[in-house]
Coordinates of N, CA, C and O in Angstrom, one line a residue:
X1 N 6.1 -1.0 21.1 CA 5.6 -1.7 20.0 C 5.3 -0.3 19.1 O 4.7 0.7 19.8
X2 N 5.3 -0.4 17.9 CA 5.3 0.6 16.9 C 3.8 0.9 16.6 O 3.2 0.0 16.4
X3 N 3.5 2.3 17.0 CA 2.0 2.8 16.4 C 1.9 2.7 15.0 O 2.7 3.6 14.4
X4 N 0.9 2.1 14.4 CA 1.0 1.6 13.0 C -0.1 2.4 12.2 O -1.3 2.0 13.0
X5 N 0.0 3.2 11.2 CA -1.3 3.4 10.3 C -1.0 2.8 8.8 O 0.0 2.9 8.6
X6 N -2.0 2.5 8.6 CA -2.2 1.8 7.0 C -3.3 2.8 6.3 O -4.3 3.1 6.7
X7 N -2.6 3.4 5.3 CA -3.5 4.4 4.4 C -3.7 3.7 2.9 O -2.7 3.1 2.5
X8 N -4.7 3.4 2.6 CA -5.0 3.0 1.2 C -5.9 3.5 0.2 O -6.6 4.3 0.7
X9 N -5.7 3.1 -0.9 CA -6.7 3.6 -2.0 C -7.2 2.4 -2.7 O -6.3 1.6 -3.3
X10 N -8.5 2.1 -2.7 CA -9.0 0.9 -3.2 C -10.1 1.1 -3.9 O -11.2 1.4 -3.4
X11 N -10.3 1.1 -5.3 CA -11.2 1.9 -6.0 C -12.1 0.9 -6.8 O -13.4 1.0 -6.6
X12 N -11.7 -0.2 -7.5 CA -12.6 -0.8 -8.4 C -13.0 -2.1 -7.7 O -14.4 -2.2 -7.8
X13 N -12.2 -2.8 -7.1 CA -12.7 -4.4 -6.7 C -12.5 -4.5 -5.4 O -12.8 -5.6 -5.0
X14 N -12.0 -3.6 -4.7 CA -11.7 -4.0 -3.2 C -10.7 -4.8 -2.8 O -10.4 -5.1 -1.9
X15 N -9.6 -5.1 -4.0 CA -8.5 -5.8 -3.8 C -7.6 -5.1 -2.6 O -6.9 -6.0 -1.6
X16 N -7.4 -4.2 -3.0 CA -6.2 -3.4 -2.3 C -6.8 -3.4 -0.5 O -5.9 -3.6 0.1
X17 N -7.9 -3.1 -0.4 CA -8.5 -3.0 0.9 C -8.4 -4.3 1.5 O -8.2 -4.5 2.8
X18 N -8.7 -5.3 0.9 CA -8.9 -6.6 1.5 C -7.3 -7.2 1.8 O -7.2 -7.5 3.0
X19 N -6.2 -7.1 1.1 CA -4.7 -7.0 1.3 C -4.4 -6.3 2.4 O -3.7 -6.5 3.6
X20 N -4.8 -5.1 2.4 CA -4.5 -4.0 3.4 C -4.9 -4.7 4.8 O -4.1 -4.4 6.0
X21 N -6.1 -5.0 4.9 CA -6.8 -5.5 6.1 C -5.9 -6.8 6.6 O -5.7 -6.8 7.9
X22 N -5.3 -7.6 5.7 CA -4.5 -8.6 6.2 C -3.3 -8.4 6.8 O -3.0 -9.1 7.7
X23 N -2.5 -7.6 6.2 CA -1.3 -7.1 6.4 C -1.7 -6.0 7.9 O -0.7 -6.1 8.6
X24 N -2.7 -5.2 7.8 CA -2.6 -4.5 9.2 C -3.0 -5.3 10.4 O -2.5 -4.9 11.5
X25 N -3.5 -6.6 10.4 CA -4.1 -7.2 11.4 C -2.8 -7.6 12.5 O -2.8 -7.1 13.7
X26 N -1.9 -8.1 12.0 CA -0.7 -8.5 12.8 C 0.2 -7.4 13.3 O 0.6 -7.4 14.3
X27 N 0.1 -6.4 12.5 CA 0.5 -4.9 12.9 C -0.3 -4.1 13.8 O 0.1 -3.0 14.1
X28 N -1.4 -4.8 14.3 CA -2.4 -4.1 15.1 C -2.5 -2.5 14.7 O -2.3 -1.5 15.3
X29 N -2.3 -2.3 13.2 CA -2.5 -1.0 12.5 C -4.0 -0.5 12.4 O -4.9 -1.1 12.6
X30 N -4.0 0.9 12.4 CA -5.3 1.5 12.2 C -5.3 1.7 10.9 O -4.1 1.7 10.2
X31 N -6.5 1.8 10.4 CA -6.5 1.3 8.8 C -7.5 2.7 8.4 O -8.5 2.5 8.7
X32 N -7.2 3.5 7.3 CA -7.7 4.6 6.7 C -7.6 4.6 5.3 O -6.5 4.4 4.7
X33 N -8.7 5.1 4.8 CA -8.9 5.2 3.3 C -8.2 6.5 3.1 O -8.3 7.3 4.0
X34 N -7.6 6.8 1.8 CA -6.9 8.1 1.8 C -7.7 9.1 1.8 O -7.4 10.2 2.2
X35 N -9.1 9.1 1.4 CA -10.1 10.0 1.5 C -10.4 10.6 2.8 O -10.8 11.6 3.0
X36 N -9.8 9.5 4.0 CA -10.4 9.9 5.4 C -9.0 10.6 6.1 O -9.3 10.5 7.3
X37 N -8.1 10.7 5.5 CA -6.9 10.9 6.3 C -6.2 12.4 5.8 O -6.4 12.8 4.7
X38 N -5.6 13.1 6.8 CA -4.8 14.2 6.4 C -3.6 14.3 7.1 O -3.3 13.3 8.0
X39 N -2.5 15.0 6.5 CA -1.3 15.0 6.9 C -0.9 15.1 8.4 O -0.1 14.3 9.0
X40 N -1.7 15.9 8.9 CA -1.4 16.1 10.5 C -1.8 14.6 11.2 O -1.5 14.4 12.5
X41 N -2.6 14.0 10.8 CA -2.9 12.4 11.4 C -1.6 11.6 11.6 O -1.9 10.9 12.4
X42 N -0.7 12.0 10.9 CA 0.6 11.1 10.8 C 1.5 11.3 12.2 O 2.3 10.3 12.4
X43 N 1.4 12.5 12.7 CA 2.5 12.6 13.9 C 2.3 11.7 14.8 O 3.5 11.4 15.4
X44 N 1.3 11.0 15.2 CA 1.2 10.0 16.3 C 1.9 8.7 16.0 O 1.9 7.7 16.6
X45 N 2.1 8.5 14.7 CA 2.5 7.0 14.1 C 4.1 7.0 14.1 O 4.6 7.9 13.4
X46 N 4.6 5.8 14.2 CA 6.0 5.5 14.0 C 6.1 4.9 12.6 O 7.3 5.0 12.1
X47 N 4.8 4.1 12.2 CA 5.3 3.3 11.0 C 4.0 3.7 10.2 O 2.7 3.3 10.9
X48 N 4.1 3.8 8.8 CA 2.9 4.0 8.1 C 3.0 3.5 6.6 O 4.2 3.1 6.0
X49 N 2.0 2.6 6.4 CA 1.8 2.0 5.3 C 1.2 2.6 4.1 O 0.1 3.2 4.4
X50 N 1.5 2.5 2.9 CA 0.9 2.8 2.0 C 0.5 2.1 0.8 O 1.2 1.3 0.3
X51 N -0.9 2.0 0.6 CA -1.1 0.7 -0.4 C -2.2 1.2 -1.4 O -3.0 2.0 -1.1
X52 N -2.1 0.5 -2.6 CA -2.8 1.1 -3.8 C -3.0 0.1 -4.7 O -2.1 -0.7 -5.0
X53 N -4.2 0.0 -5.4 CA -4.0 -0.5 -6.8 C -3.4 0.2 -7.7 O -3.0 1.5 -7.4
X54 N -3.0 -0.4 -9.2 CA -2.3 0.2 -9.6 C -2.9 0.5 -11.0 O -3.4 -0.2 -11.8
X55 N -2.8 1.9 -11.4 CA -3.5 2.4 -12.5 C -2.5 3.1 -13.7 O -1.6 3.9 -13.6
X56 N -2.5 2.1 -14.9 CA -1.3 2.6 -15.7 C 0.1 2.6 -15.3 O 0.6 3.7 -15.6
X57 N 0.5 1.6 -14.4 CA 1.7 1.3 -13.9 C 1.8 2.3 -12.7 O 3.0 2.4 -12.3
X58 N 1.1 3.3 -12.1 CA 1.1 3.8 -11.1 C 0.3 3.7 -9.8 O -0.6 3.3 -10.1
X59 N 0.8 4.3 -8.9 CA -0.1 4.2 -7.7 C -1.4 5.2 -7.7 O -1.3 6.0 -8.7
X60 N -2.3 5.2 -7.2 CA -3.5 6.2 -7.3 C -3.1 7.6 -7.0 O -2.3 7.6 -6.2
X61 N -3.4 8.4 -8.2 CA -3.1 9.8 -7.7 C -3.3 10.4 -6.3 O -2.7 11.1 -5.9
X62 N -4.3 10.0 -5.7 CA -4.6 10.7 -4.2 C -3.4 10.2 -3.4 O -3.1 11.1 -2.5
X63 N -2.8 8.9 -3.4 CA -1.7 8.6 -2.5 C -0.4 9.2 -3.0 O 0.1 9.7 -2.4
X64 N -0.2 9.7 -4.3 CA 1.0 10.4 -4.7 C 0.8 11.8 -4.1 O 1.6 12.1 -3.8
X65 N -0.3 12.4 -4.6 CA -0.6 13.7 -3.8 C -0.5 13.8 -2.6 O 0.4 14.8 -2.0
X66 N -0.7 12.9 -1.6 CA -0.7 12.9 -0.4 C 0.8 12.5 0.2 O 1.4 13.6 0.9
X67 N 1.4 12.0 -0.5 CA 3.1 11.8 -0.1 C 3.8 12.9 -0.5 O 4.5 13.4 0.3
X68 N 3.4 13.5 -1.7 CA 4.0 14.8 -2.0 C 3.8 15.7 -1.1 O 4.7 16.8 -1.0
X69 N 2.8 15.8 -0.4 CA 2.5 16.9 0.8 C 3.1 16.6 1.9 O 3.1 17.6 3.0
X70 N 3.8 15.5 2.2 CA 4.3 15.0 3.4 C 5.5 16.1 3.8 O 6.2 16.4 2.9
X71 N 5.6 16.5 5.2 CA 6.6 17.2 5.6 C 7.8 16.4 5.6 O 7.7 15.0 5.9
X72 N 9.1 16.8 5.8 CA 10.2 16.0 5.7 C 10.2 15.3 7.1 O 9.7 16.3 8.0
X73 N 10.5 14.2 7.5 CA 10.4 13.5 8.5 C 11.5 12.4 9.0 O 11.7 11.7 8.3
X74 N 12.1 12.8 10.1 CA 13.2 12.0 10.5 C 12.7 10.8 11.6 O 11.7 11.0 12.4
X75 N 13.3 9.6 11.4 CA 12.9 8.8 12.5 C 11.3 8.0 12.1 O 11.2 6.8 12.8
X76 N 10.8 8.1 11.2 CA 9.5 7.5 10.6 C 10.0 6.6 9.6 O 10.7 6.4 9.0
X77 N 9.2 5.3 9.9 CA 9.4 4.3 8.9 C 8.0 3.9 8.1 O 6.9 4.3 8.4
X78 N 8.1 3.5 7.1 CA 7.1 3.1 5.9 C 7.2 1.8 5.2 O 8.3 1.1 5.2
X79 N 6.1 1.4 5.0 CA 6.2 0.4 3.9 C 5.1 0.6 2.7 O 4.2 1.2 3.1
X80 N 5.2 -0.1 1.7 CA 4.4 -0.1 0.7 C 3.6 -1.2 0.1 O 4.5 -2.3 0.3
X81 N 2.5 -1.3 -0.5 CA 2.0 -2.7 -1.1 C 1.1 -2.2 -2.2 O 0.6 -1.0 -2.1
X82 N 0.8 -2.9 -3.1 CA 0.1 -2.7 -4.3 C -0.4 -3.9 -4.7 O -0.1 -5.0 -4.5
X83 N -1.8 -3.9 -5.4 CA -2.1 -5.0 -6.1 C -2.6 -4.5 -7.6 O -3.0 -3.2 -7.8
X84 N -2.4 -5.4 -8.5 CA -2.5 -5.2 -10.1 C -2.6 -6.3 -10.6 O -2.2 -7.5 -10.4
X85 N -3.1 -6.2 -12.0 CA -3.2 -7.2 -12.9 C -1.8 -7.9 -13.1 O -1.9 -9.3 -12.9
X86 N -0.9 -7.4 -13.2 CA 0.5 -7.9 -13.2 C 1.1 -8.4 -12.0 O 2.1 -9.2 -12.0
X87 N 1.0 -7.6 -10.7 CA 1.4 -7.8 -9.5 C 2.9 -7.7 -9.4 O 3.8 -8.3 -8.7
X88 N 3.4 -6.6 -10.4 CA 5.0 -6.7 -10.3 C 5.2 -5.3 -9.1 O 4.8 -4.5 -9.0
X89 N 6.3 -5.9 -8.5 CA 6.8 -5.0 -7.4 C 7.3 -3.9 -7.7 O 7.5 -3.0 -7.1
X90 N 8.1 -3.8 -9.1 CA 8.4 -2.6 -9.7 C 7.6 -1.5 -9.7 O 7.9 -0.2 -9.5
X91 N 6.2 -1.7 -9.4 CA 5.3 -0.3 -9.5 C 5.4 0.3 -8.1 O 4.9 1.3 -8.2
X92 N 6.0 -0.6 -7.2 CA 6.1 0.4 -5.7 C 7.4 1.2 -5.9 O 7.5 1.9 -4.6
X93 N 8.3 1.0 -6.7 CA 9.6 1.9 -6.8 C 9.3 3.1 -6.5 O 10.2 3.8 -5.5
X94 N 8.5 4.1 -7.3 CA 8.4 5.3 -7.4 C 7.9 5.7 -5.9 O 8.3 7.0 -5.5
X95 N 7.1 4.9 -5.6 CA 6.6 5.3 -4.3 C 7.4 5.3 -3.1 O 7.9 6.2 -2.0
X96 N 8.3 4.3 -2.9 CA 9.4 4.2 -2.2 C 10.4 5.2 -2.4 O 10.8 5.8 -1.3
X97 N 11.0 5.4 -3.2 CA 11.7 6.7 -3.7 C 11.2 8.0 -3.0 O 11.8 8.8 -2.7
X98 N 9.8 8.1 -3.3 CA 9.4 9.4 -2.6 C 9.2 9.7 -1.0 O 9.6 10.6 -0.7
X99 N 9.1 8.3 -0.7 CA 9.0 8.2 0.8 C 10.5 8.8 1.4 O 10.9 9.2 2.4
X100 N 11.5 7.9 0.8 CA 12.9 8.1 1.1 C 13.3 9.6 0.9 O 13.9 10.3 1.9
X101 N 12.8 10.3 -0.1 CA 13.2 11.7 -0.2 C 12.3 12.4 0.9 O 12.9 13.7 1.5
X102 N 11.4 11.9 1.5 CA 10.6 12.5 2.7 C 11.4 12.4 3.9 O 10.7 12.6 5.1
X103 N 12.3 11.4 4.0 CA 13.0 11.1 5.1 C 12.7 9.8 5.7 O 13.2 9.6 6.8
X104 N 11.6 9.1 5.2 CA 11.3 7.8 5.6 C 12.1 6.9 5.5 O 12.8 6.8 4.3
X105 N 12.4 5.8 6.4 CA 12.8 4.6 6.1 C 12.0 3.5 5.7 O 11.0 3.4 6.4
X106 N 11.9 3.1 4.5 CA 11.2 1.9 3.8 C 11.7 0.5 4.3 O 12.7 -0.1 4.2
X107 N 10.6 0.0 5.1 CA 11.2 -1.4 5.9 C 10.4 -2.5 4.9 O 10.6 -3.7 5.3
X108 N 9.7 -2.3 4.0 CA 9.1 -3.4 3.0 C 8.2 -2.8 2.0 O 7.9 -1.9 2.0
X109 N 8.3 -3.7 1.2 CA 7.5 -3.5 -0.2 C 6.9 -5.0 -0.7 O 7.4 -5.9 -0.6
X110 N 5.4 -4.8 -0.6 CA 4.7 -6.0 -1.5 C 3.9 -5.8 -2.4 O 3.5 -4.7 -2.6
X111 N 3.9 -6.5 -3.4 CA 3.0 -6.5 -4.5 C 2.3 -7.9 -4.6 O 2.9 -9.2 -4.5
X112 N 0.9 -7.8 -5.3 CA 0.6 -9.3 -5.6 C -0.6 -8.9 -6.8 O -1.0 -7.9 -7.1
X113 N -1.0 -9.8 -7.2 CA -1.9 -9.8 -8.4 C -3.4 -9.7 -7.6 O -3.8 -10.0 -6.6
X114 N -4.2 -8.8 -8.5 CA -5.3 -8.4 -8.0 C -6.2 -8.4 -9.2 O -5.9 -7.9 -10.3
X115 N -7.6 -8.7 -9.2 CA -8.5 -8.7 -10.5 C -8.5 -7.0 -11.2 O -8.7 -6.2 -10.1
X116 N -8.2 -6.9 -12.4 CA -7.9 -5.8 -13.0 C -8.8 -5.8 -14.1 O -8.4 -6.3 -15.0
X117 N -9.8 -4.6 -14.1 CA -10.5 -4.4 -15.4 C -10.3 -3.0 -15.8 O -11.2 -2.4 -16.4
X118 N -9.1 -2.2 -15.5 CA -8.8 -1.0 -15.7 C -8.4 -0.5 -16.9 O -7.3 -1.7 -17.7
X119 N -8.8 0.3 -17.6 CA -8.0 0.6 -19.0 C -8.2 -0.3 -20.1 O -9.5 -1.0 -20.1
X120 N -7.3 -0.7 -20.9 CA -7.5 -1.5 -21.7 C -7.9 -3.1 -21.5 O -8.6 -4.0 -22.1
X121 N -7.8 -3.3 -19.9 CA -8.1 -4.8 -19.5 C -9.6 -5.1 -19.5 O -9.8 -6.1 -19.6
X122 N -10.3 -3.9 -19.6 CA -11.7 -4.2 -19.6 C -12.3 -4.8 -20.9 O -13.0 -5.5 -21.0
X123 N -11.5 -4.7 -22.0 CA -11.9 -5.0 -23.3 C -11.7 -6.6 -23.4 O -12.4 -7.1 -23.9
X124 N -10.9 -7.2 -22.4 CA -10.5 -8.5 -22.6 C -11.2 -9.1 -21.3 O -11.0 -10.3 -20.9
X125 N -12.2 -8.6 -20.8 CA -12.8 -9.0 -19.5 C -12.0 -9.0 -18.2 O -12.2 -9.8 -17.3
X126 N -10.9 -8.3 -18.4 CA -9.8 -8.3 -17.1 C -8.9 -9.3 -17.0 O -9.1 -10.2 -17.8
X127 N -7.9 -9.0 -16.3 CA -6.7 -9.9 -16.0 C -6.7 -10.1 -14.4 O -7.6 -9.7 -13.6
X128 N -6.0 -11.5 -14.3 CA -5.9 -11.9 -12.9 C -7.3 -12.1 -12.0 O -7.5 -11.8 -10.9
X129 N -8.4 -12.6 -12.8 CA -9.4 -13.1 -12.0 C -9.5 -13.9 -11.0 O -8.4 -15.0 -11.0
X130 N -10.2 -13.6 -9.9 CA -10.1 -14.5 -8.6 C -8.9 -14.2 -7.7 O -8.5 -15.1 -6.8
X131 N -8.1 -13.2 -8.2 CA -7.0 -12.8 -7.4 C -7.6 -11.5 -6.4 O -8.4 -10.8 -7.1
X132 N -6.9 -11.2 -5.5 CA -5.9 -12.2 -4.6 C -6.5 -13.5 -4.1 O -7.8 -13.2 -3.9
X133 N -6.0 -14.4 -4.3 CA -6.3 -15.5 -3.9 C -5.8 -16.1 -2.5 O -5.3 -15.3 -1.8
X134 N -6.0 -17.4 -2.0 CA -5.5 -18.0 -0.6 C -3.9 -17.7 -0.7 O -3.3 -17.4 0.4
X135 N -3.3 -18.0 -1.5 CA -2.0 -18.0 -1.7 C -1.4 -16.5 -1.4 O -0.5 -16.4 -0.6
X136 N -1.9 -15.5 -2.2 CA -1.9 -14.1 -2.0 C -2.1 -13.7 -0.7 O -1.2 -12.9 0.0
X137 N -3.0 -14.2 -0.1 CA -3.5 -13.7 1.3 C -2.3 -14.2 2.4 O -1.8 -13.6 3.3
X138 N -1.8 -15.6 2.0 CA -0.7 -16.1 2.8 C 0.4 -15.1 2.7 O 1.2 -14.8 3.6
X139 N 0.7 -14.9 1.4 CA 1.9 -14.0 1.1 C 2.1 -12.8 1.9 O 2.8 -12.2 2.5
X140 N 0.5 -12.1 2.1 CA 0.3 -11.0 2.5 C 0.7 -11.0 4.5 O 1.3 -10.1 4.9
X141 N 0.4 -12.3 4.8 CA 0.5 -12.5 6.2 C 2.1 -12.5 6.5 O 2.5 -12.0 7.5
X142 N 2.8 -13.4 5.5 CA 4.1 -13.5 5.7 C 4.9 -12.1 5.7 O 5.7 -11.8 6.4
X143 N 4.5 -11.3 4.7 CA 4.9 -9.8 4.5 C 5.0 -9.2 5.8 O 6.0 -8.4 6.3
X144 N 3.5 -9.2 6.5 CA 3.6 -8.3 7.7 C 4.5 -8.8 8.8 O 4.8 -8.3 9.4
X145 N 4.6 -10.5 8.7 CA 5.8 -10.8 9.7 C 6.9 -10.3 9.6 O 7.8 -10.1 10.3
X146 N 7.4 -10.2 8.4 CA 8.7 -9.3 7.7 C 8.8 -8.2 8.5 O 9.8 -7.8 8.9
X147 N 7.8 -7.4 8.4 CA 7.9 -6.0 8.7 C 7.9 -6.0 10.3 O 8.9 -5.3 10.7
X148 N 7.3 -6.8 11.0 CA 7.6 -6.8 12.5 C 8.8 -7.3 12.9 O 9.6 -6.6 13.7
X149 N 9.7 -8.1 12.1 CA 11.2 -8.6 12.2 C 11.9 -7.5 11.5 O 13.0 -7.0 12.6
X150 N 11.6 -6.6 10.8 CA 12.5 -5.5 10.2 C 12.4 -4.3 11.1 O 13.5 -3.5 11.3
X151 N 11.5 -4.0 11.9 CA 11.5 -2.9 12.8 C 11.8 -3.3 14.4 O 11.5 -2.3 15.0
X152 N 12.1 -4.6 14.6 CA 12.6 -4.7 16.1 C 13.6 -4.0 16.2 O 14.7 -3.8 15.7

């Protein structure tokens, strides 16, 4: 069984943390906020998840900085997930590519809507109110099952 760590940045509404915990459970993953983790902590893990809210189309700066500092690594697996007002999977692409450059095999990518009051959305009272909802939570559970299948 793969030893799994999930790292997340969840700043405004706790959406990413909520989804992260749902994905982490079936994977029996340890779960850490980006502020609690350092690069040396990763050596014990086979599978590492990176999750973030999306800020102006990008993952949280702390996650990006962290991945940029990672040593090149062979044989480790990773997955990425994000929550955002639009819930677009495209937001995960740049992080997937960075991880691949570091030698990680990316075994999954998940995105869902999350209540977003960041930047311009604040002016209109936010977008995706009430998300992540029960359907998003079911999708996150299915995503975790897919990861388990993909890494067998």
